[in-house]
């Protein structure tokens, strides 16, 4: 089955779904909708959406087909007239089935009510007393050392044991699997102190023509942020904010290709994900500004080097730590080492976060 190109829009009373099916048989198609579920089938196309709001069948629904463009347009009434459906541009999330999970807990606790006494007795009776045994071998102390975690949500370990040589130019920390978080931070701070060059800093401070030039640059999100603030000045309704966002056909295609993943994260891991996002966005905003939006061969290096999350697998406990670390690294590593760029990148990051997660998808 093929997933067709589709688009969603809304007015106060209706949700409109446009589906492009140029090779479908118009005489053979099915549409199902109820609550937050929407399904469309027209061979060879199949579309299943989980909507952000509820729709109903009350006789006012409408459908049409444009034969020239090969587009079905289906207008569905909202269960609550006037309700605003958020996230209609997040096509990947809409395609995900409800309650889907791609990451499962490694350990699952089963309630005692689900295990009968008879089942326990059976387990005892089925124990294999003839299980094969092996002679005891002394284990070295190094093999007993626990592996430390890093990565997304601080959930990964053991990734770099056999890849250290390949990743030596990508990450700065050596043996991350056996280096605790406190030791990673101590080594990072020592490396930053050794890297700081007072002469380079003073040169950029007094001869700041190039720095002043990049400070005047307006990144791609500047106009959108101004429009959002202007719309919020006129109305607090979220519809005005959502109307600022429009994806090109290429961006919509990329959204449909994204794999929608969800993770079972604890509170600590959840915080780590958000802290890491702030850290990486700071590096991205700095790089976008100093290159004036034109990526080059050094862009990936700059972002990685400015983000301790990426190059030191740093973990965070608050935003203040992230800002201090970012400021230190801007004054140590990139070509332009000026504190005004630190404050400018912080303001840019705030704007990106205020624009919301939909705007983060527009980063190229």
Coordinates of C-alpha atoms in Angstrom, one line a residue:
X1 CA 0.0 0.0 0.0
X2 CA 1.1 3.5 -0.7
X3 CA 0.7 6.4 1.7
X4 CA -0.7 9.3 -0.4
X5 CA 0.3 12.9 -0.1
X6 CA -2.2 14.7 2.1
X7 CA -2.9 18.1 3.8
X8 CA -5.2 19.2 6.6
X9 CA -6.8 22.5 7.2
X10 CA -9.6 23.7 9.5
X11 CA -12.2 26.4 10.2
X12 CA -14.2 26.8 13.4
X13 CA -16.7 24.0 12.5
X14 CA -15.0 21.6 10.0
X15 CA -11.8 19.7 9.5
X16 CA -10.8 19.5 5.8
X17 CA -8.5 16.7 4.5
X18 CA -7.1 16.8 1.0
X19 CA -5.7 13.6 -0.3
X20 CA -3.8 13.3 -3.6
X21 CA -4.4 9.9 -5.2
X22 CA -3.7 10.3 -9.0
X23 CA -3.6 6.6 -9.7
X24 CA -6.6 5.4 -7.7
X25 CA -9.9 4.0 -9.0
X26 CA -12.4 6.7 -8.1
X27 CA -15.3 4.2 -8.2
X28 CA -13.7 2.1 -5.5
X29 CA -12.8 3.9 -2.3
X30 CA -13.7 3.7 1.4
X31 CA -13.7 6.4 4.1
X32 CA -14.0 5.7 7.8
X33 CA -14.0 8.4 10.5
X34 CA -15.0 8.3 14.1
X35 CA -13.7 10.2 17.1
X36 CA -10.0 10.8 16.5
X37 CA -9.7 8.0 13.9
X38 CA -9.7 8.6 10.1
X39 CA -9.1 6.0 7.5
X40 CA -9.1 6.3 3.7
X41 CA -8.6 3.5 1.2
X42 CA -8.5 3.7 -2.6
X43 CA -6.3 1.1 -4.2
X44 CA -3.3 1.3 -4.1
X45 CA -3.5 4.0 -1.5
X46 CA -4.2 3.7 2.2
X47 CA -4.1 6.5 4.7
X48 CA -4.7 6.2 8.5
X49 CA -4.6 9.3 10.7
X50 CA -4.9 9.8 14.4
X51 CA -6.4 13.3 14.7
X52 CA -5.6 15.8 17.5
X53 CA -9.3 16.4 18.0
X54 CA -12.6 14.5 17.7
X55 CA -14.9 14.5 14.6
X56 CA -18.4 13.2 14.2
X57 CA -20.8 12.0 11.6
X58 CA -23.9 14.2 11.7
X59 CA -25.0 14.5 8.0
X60 CA -23.0 17.7 7.4
X61 CA -19.9 15.9 6.1
X62 CA -19.0 16.5 2.5
X63 CA -16.6 15.0 -0.1
X64 CA -15.5 15.9 -3.6
X65 CA -13.0 14.7 -6.2
X66 CA -11.0 16.8 -8.6
X67 CA -10.3 14.5 -11.5
X68 CA -7.8 16.9 -13.1
X69 CA -5.6 17.0 -10.0
X70 CA -6.5 13.6 -8.6
X71 CA -7.4 15.1 -5.2
X72 CA -10.1 13.9 -2.8
X73 CA -11.3 16.7 -0.5
X74 CA -13.2 15.5 2.5
X75 CA -14.9 17.9 4.9
X76 CA -15.7 16.5 8.4
X77 CA -17.6 18.2 11.2
X78 CA -15.9 18.8 14.5
X79 CA -17.5 17.2 17.5
X80 CA -17.0 20.5 19.4
X81 CA -17.6 23.5 17.1
X82 CA -15.1 26.2 17.5
X83 CA -12.4 23.9 18.9
X84 CA -8.9 24.4 17.4
X85 CA -7.0 21.3 16.4
X86 CA -3.4 21.7 17.2
X87 CA -0.5 20.1 15.2
X88 CA -2.2 19.6 11.8
X89 CA 1.2 20.4 10.2
X90 CA 2.9 17.6 12.1
X91 CA 2.2 15.0 9.4
X92 CA 4.5 12.3 10.9
X93 CA 2.7 12.4 14.3
X94 CA -0.7 12.2 12.5
X95 CA 0.3 9.0 10.7
X96 CA 1.3 7.2 13.9
X97 CA -1.3 4.8 15.2
X98 CA -2.7 5.5 18.7
X99 CA -0.8 4.2 21.7
X100 CA 2.0 3.0 19.5
X101 CA 5.4 2.5 21.1
X102 CA 8.7 1.8 19.4
X103 CA 10.7 1.5 22.6
X104 CA 9.7 -1.0 25.3
X105 CA 11.0 -1.2 28.9
X106 CA 13.8 -3.6 29.4
X107 CA 12.2 -4.8 32.7
X108 CA 8.5 -5.2 33.1
X109 CA 6.8 -5.8 36.5
X110 CA 3.9 -8.2 36.4
X111 CA 1.3 -7.8 39.1
X112 CA 0.9 -10.7 41.6
X113 CA -2.7 -10.9 40.7
X114 CA -1.8 -12.1 37.3
X115 CA 0.2 -15.0 38.6
X116 CA -1.7 -17.8 40.2
X117 CA -0.4 -20.0 43.0
X118 CA -0.8 -22.9 40.7
X119 CA 1.4 -21.2 38.1
X120 CA 4.1 -20.7 40.7
X121 CA 4.0 -24.4 41.7
X122 CA 4.3 -25.3 38.0
X123 CA 7.4 -23.2 37.6
X124 CA 9.0 -25.0 40.6
X125 CA 8.1 -28.4 39.1
X126 CA 9.5 -27.5 35.7
X127 CA 12.9 -26.5 36.9
X128 CA 15.6 -28.4 35.0
X129 CA 17.9 -29.9 37.6
X130 CA 20.1 -31.3 34.8
X131 CA 21.1 -27.9 33.4
X132 CA 24.5 -27.9 32.0
X133 CA 27.2 -26.3 34.2
X134 CA 30.6 -24.8 33.4
X135 CA 33.8 -24.4 35.5
X136 CA 34.2 -21.1 37.3
X137 CA 36.5 -18.7 35.7
X138 CA 38.0 -15.7 37.5
X139 CA 36.7 -12.5 36.1
X140 CA 39.1 -9.5 35.9
X141 CA 38.3 -6.4 37.8
X142 CA 37.9 -4.3 34.7
X143 CA 35.2 -6.6 33.4
X144 CA 33.2 -6.0 36.5
X145 CA 33.2 -2.3 36.1
X146 CA 29.7 -1.0 35.3
X147 CA 29.1 0.6 31.9
X148 CA 28.0 4.3 32.1
X149 CA 25.1 5.7 30.2
X150 CA 24.9 8.6 27.7
X151 CA 23.0 9.6 24.5
X152 CA 19.3 10.3 24.1
X153 CA 17.7 10.5 27.5
X154 CA 20.9 9.2 29.0
X155 CA 19.7 5.7 27.9
X156 CA 22.6 4.3 25.8
X157 CA 25.7 2.3 26.9
X158 CA 28.2 0.0 25.2
X159 CA 28.0 1.8 21.8
X160 CA 31.6 2.9 21.6
X161 CA 33.5 -0.1 22.9
X162 CA 34.4 -1.3 19.5
X163 CA 34.1 2.0 17.6
X164 CA 36.5 4.2 19.5
X165 CA 39.0 4.5 16.7
X166 CA 36.3 5.4 14.2
X167 CA 34.7 8.0 16.5
X168 CA 37.9 9.7 17.8
X169 CA 37.3 12.6 15.4
X170 CA 33.7 12.9 16.3
X171 CA 33.6 12.8 20.1
X172 CA 36.2 14.3 22.5
X173 CA 35.7 11.9 25.4
X174 CA 37.7 8.7 25.4
X175 CA 36.2 5.4 26.6
X176 CA 32.7 6.9 27.4
X177 CA 31.4 3.5 28.3
X178 CA 33.7 3.4 31.3
X179 CA 33.8 7.1 32.2
X180 CA 31.2 8.3 34.8
X181 CA 29.4 11.6 34.2
X182 CA 31.3 13.4 36.9
X183 CA 34.6 12.4 35.3
X184 CA 33.4 13.4 31.8
X185 CA 32.6 16.9 33.2
X186 CA 36.0 17.2 35.0
X187 CA 37.8 16.3 31.8
X188 CA 35.7 18.7 29.7
X189 CA 36.4 21.6 31.9
X190 CA 40.1 20.8 31.9
X191 CA 40.1 20.7 28.1
X192 CA 38.3 24.0 27.8
X193 CA 40.8 25.7 30.2
X194 CA 43.7 24.3 28.2
X195 CA 42.2 25.5 24.9
X196 CA 41.3 29.1 25.9
X197 CA 43.6 31.5 24.1
X198 CA 43.6 35.0 25.6
X199 CA 45.3 36.5 22.5
X200 CA 42.5 35.2 20.2
X201 CA 39.8 36.5 22.6
X202 CA 41.4 39.9 22.9
X203 CA 41.8 40.2 19.1
X204 CA 38.1 39.5 18.5
X205 CA 37.2 41.8 21.3
X206 CA 39.1 44.9 20.0
X207 CA 38.9 44.1 16.2
X208 CA 35.2 43.2 16.1
X209 CA 34.2 44.3 12.6
X210 CA 33.4 40.8 11.4
X211 CA 31.6 40.0 14.6
X212 CA 29.4 43.1 14.3
X213 CA 28.6 42.1 10.8
X214 CA 27.2 38.6 11.8
X215 CA 25.4 40.2 14.7
X216 CA 23.3 42.2 12.2
X217 CA 22.3 39.1 10.3
X218 CA 18.7 38.0 10.5
X219 CA 18.3 34.2 10.6
X220 CA 15.4 32.5 8.8
X221 CA 13.2 32.5 11.9
X222 CA 13.4 36.3 12.5
X223 CA 10.5 37.3 10.2
X224 CA 8.3 34.4 11.5
X225 CA 9.0 35.4 15.1
X226 CA 8.1 39.0 14.3
X227 CA 4.8 37.9 12.7
X228 CA 4.0 35.7 15.6
X229 CA 4.5 38.6 18.1
X230 CA 2.4 40.9 16.0
X231 CA -0.4 38.4 15.8
X232 CA -0.2 37.8 19.6
X233 CA -0.5 41.5 20.0
X234 CA -3.8 41.5 18.2
X235 CA -5.3 38.2 19.4
X236 CA -4.3 35.5 21.9
X237 CA -5.9 32.8 19.8
X238 CA -3.7 29.9 18.7
X239 CA -5.1 29.9 15.2
X240 CA -3.1 33.0 14.3
X241 CA 0.1 31.3 15.4
X242 CA -0.7 28.1 13.4
X243 CA -1.4 30.2 10.3
X244 CA 2.2 31.4 10.2
X245 CA 3.4 27.9 9.4
X246 CA 3.3 26.4 5.9
X247 CA 5.3 23.6 4.6
X248 CA 6.5 23.2 1.0
X249 CA 5.7 20.0 -0.9
X250 CA 9.2 18.8 -0.4
X251 CA 9.0 19.4 3.4
X252 CA 5.7 17.6 3.6
X253 CA 7.3 14.7 1.7
X254 CA 10.2 14.6 4.2
X255 CA 7.7 14.7 7.1
X256 CA 5.9 11.7 5.8
X257 CA 9.2 9.8 5.5
X258 CA 10.2 10.5 9.1
X259 CA 9.9 7.5 11.4
X260 CA 7.6 8.5 14.3
X261 CA 9.2 7.1 17.4
X262 CA 8.0 7.4 21.0
X263 CA 10.0 6.4 24.1
X264 CA 9.1 5.4 27.6
X265 CA 11.1 8.0 29.5
X266 CA 11.2 8.6 33.2
X267 CA 11.2 12.1 34.6
X268 CA 15.0 12.3 34.8
X269 CA 15.4 11.1 31.2
X270 CA 12.7 13.4 30.1
X271 CA 14.6 16.4 31.6
X272 CA 17.8 15.3 30.0
X273 CA 16.2 15.2 26.6
X274 CA 15.0 18.8 26.9
X275 CA 18.3 20.0 28.4
X276 CA 20.2 18.4 25.6
X277 CA 17.9 20.0 23.0
X278 CA 18.6 23.4 24.5
X279 CA 22.3 22.8 24.3
X280 CA 22.2 21.6 20.7
X281 CA 19.9 24.5 19.6
X282 CA 22.4 27.0 21.1
X283 CA 25.1 25.6 19.0
X284 CA 22.9 25.5 15.9
X285 CA 21.9 29.2 16.4
X286 CA 25.5 30.3 16.7
X287 CA 26.5 28.4 13.6
X288 CA 23.5 29.7 11.6
X289 CA 24.4 33.3 12.6
X290 CA 28.2 33.2 12.0
X291 CA 27.8 31.5 8.5
X292 CA 24.8 33.9 7.7
X293 CA 22.7 30.8 6.9
X294 CA 25.2 29.4 4.4
X295 CA 26.4 26.0 5.6
X296 CA 29.9 25.0 4.9
X297 CA 32.2 22.1 5.5
X298 CA 33.0 23.3 9.0
X299 CA 29.3 23.7 10.1
X300 CA 28.9 20.2 11.5
X301 CA 32.2 20.5 13.3
X302 CA 31.2 23.8 14.9
X303 CA 27.9 22.5 16.1
X304 CA 29.4 19.4 17.5
X305 CA 32.3 21.3 19.2
X306 CA 30.0 23.9 20.8
X307 CA 27.6 21.3 22.2
X308 CA 29.0 19.2 25.1
X309 CA 26.0 17.0 24.7
X310 CA 27.4 15.8 21.4
X311 CA 31.1 15.8 21.9
X312 CA 31.4 15.0 25.7
X313 CA 28.1 13.2 26.3
X314 CA 27.5 15.8 29.0
X315 CA 24.4 15.5 31.3
X316 CA 22.7 18.5 32.8
X317 CA 20.8 19.3 36.0
X318 CA 19.6 22.9 35.1
X319 CA 19.6 25.5 32.3
X320 CA 22.3 27.6 34.0
X321 CA 24.9 24.9 33.6
X322 CA 24.1 24.7 29.9
X323 CA 24.4 28.5 29.4
X324 CA 27.7 28.6 31.2
X325 CA 29.1 25.7 29.2
X326 CA 28.0 27.2 25.9
X327 CA 29.6 30.6 26.8
X328 CA 32.9 28.9 27.7
X329 CA 33.0 26.9 24.5
X330 CA 32.2 29.9 22.3
X331 CA 35.2 31.7 23.8
X332 CA 37.5 28.6 23.3
X333 CA 36.8 26.9 20.0
X334 CA 35.2 28.6 17.0
X335 CA 36.6 31.2 14.7
X336 CA 34.7 34.1 16.2
X337 CA 35.1 34.2 20.0
X338 CA 33.0 37.1 21.3
X339 CA 30.7 37.2 24.2
X340 CA 28.1 39.2 22.2
X341 CA 27.7 36.1 20.0
X342 CA 26.9 34.1 23.2
X343 CA 24.1 36.4 24.2
X344 CA 22.8 36.7 20.6
X345 CA 22.6 32.9 20.3
X346 CA 20.8 32.7 23.6
X347 CA 18.1 35.1 22.3
X348 CA 17.9 33.2 19.0
X349 CA 17.3 30.0 20.9
X350 CA 14.6 31.5 23.0
X351 CA 12.8 32.7 19.8
X352 CA 13.0 29.2 18.3
X353 CA 11.6 27.6 21.4
X354 CA 8.8 30.2 21.5
X355 CA 7.9 29.5 17.9
X356 CA 7.2 25.9 18.9
X357 CA 8.0 22.4 17.8
X358 CA 6.5 22.9 14.3
X359 CA 9.0 25.5 13.5
X360 CA 11.9 23.3 14.5
X361 CA 10.9 21.0 11.6
X362 CA 11.7 23.8 9.2
X363 CA 15.4 23.7 10.1
X364 CA 17.5 22.7 7.1

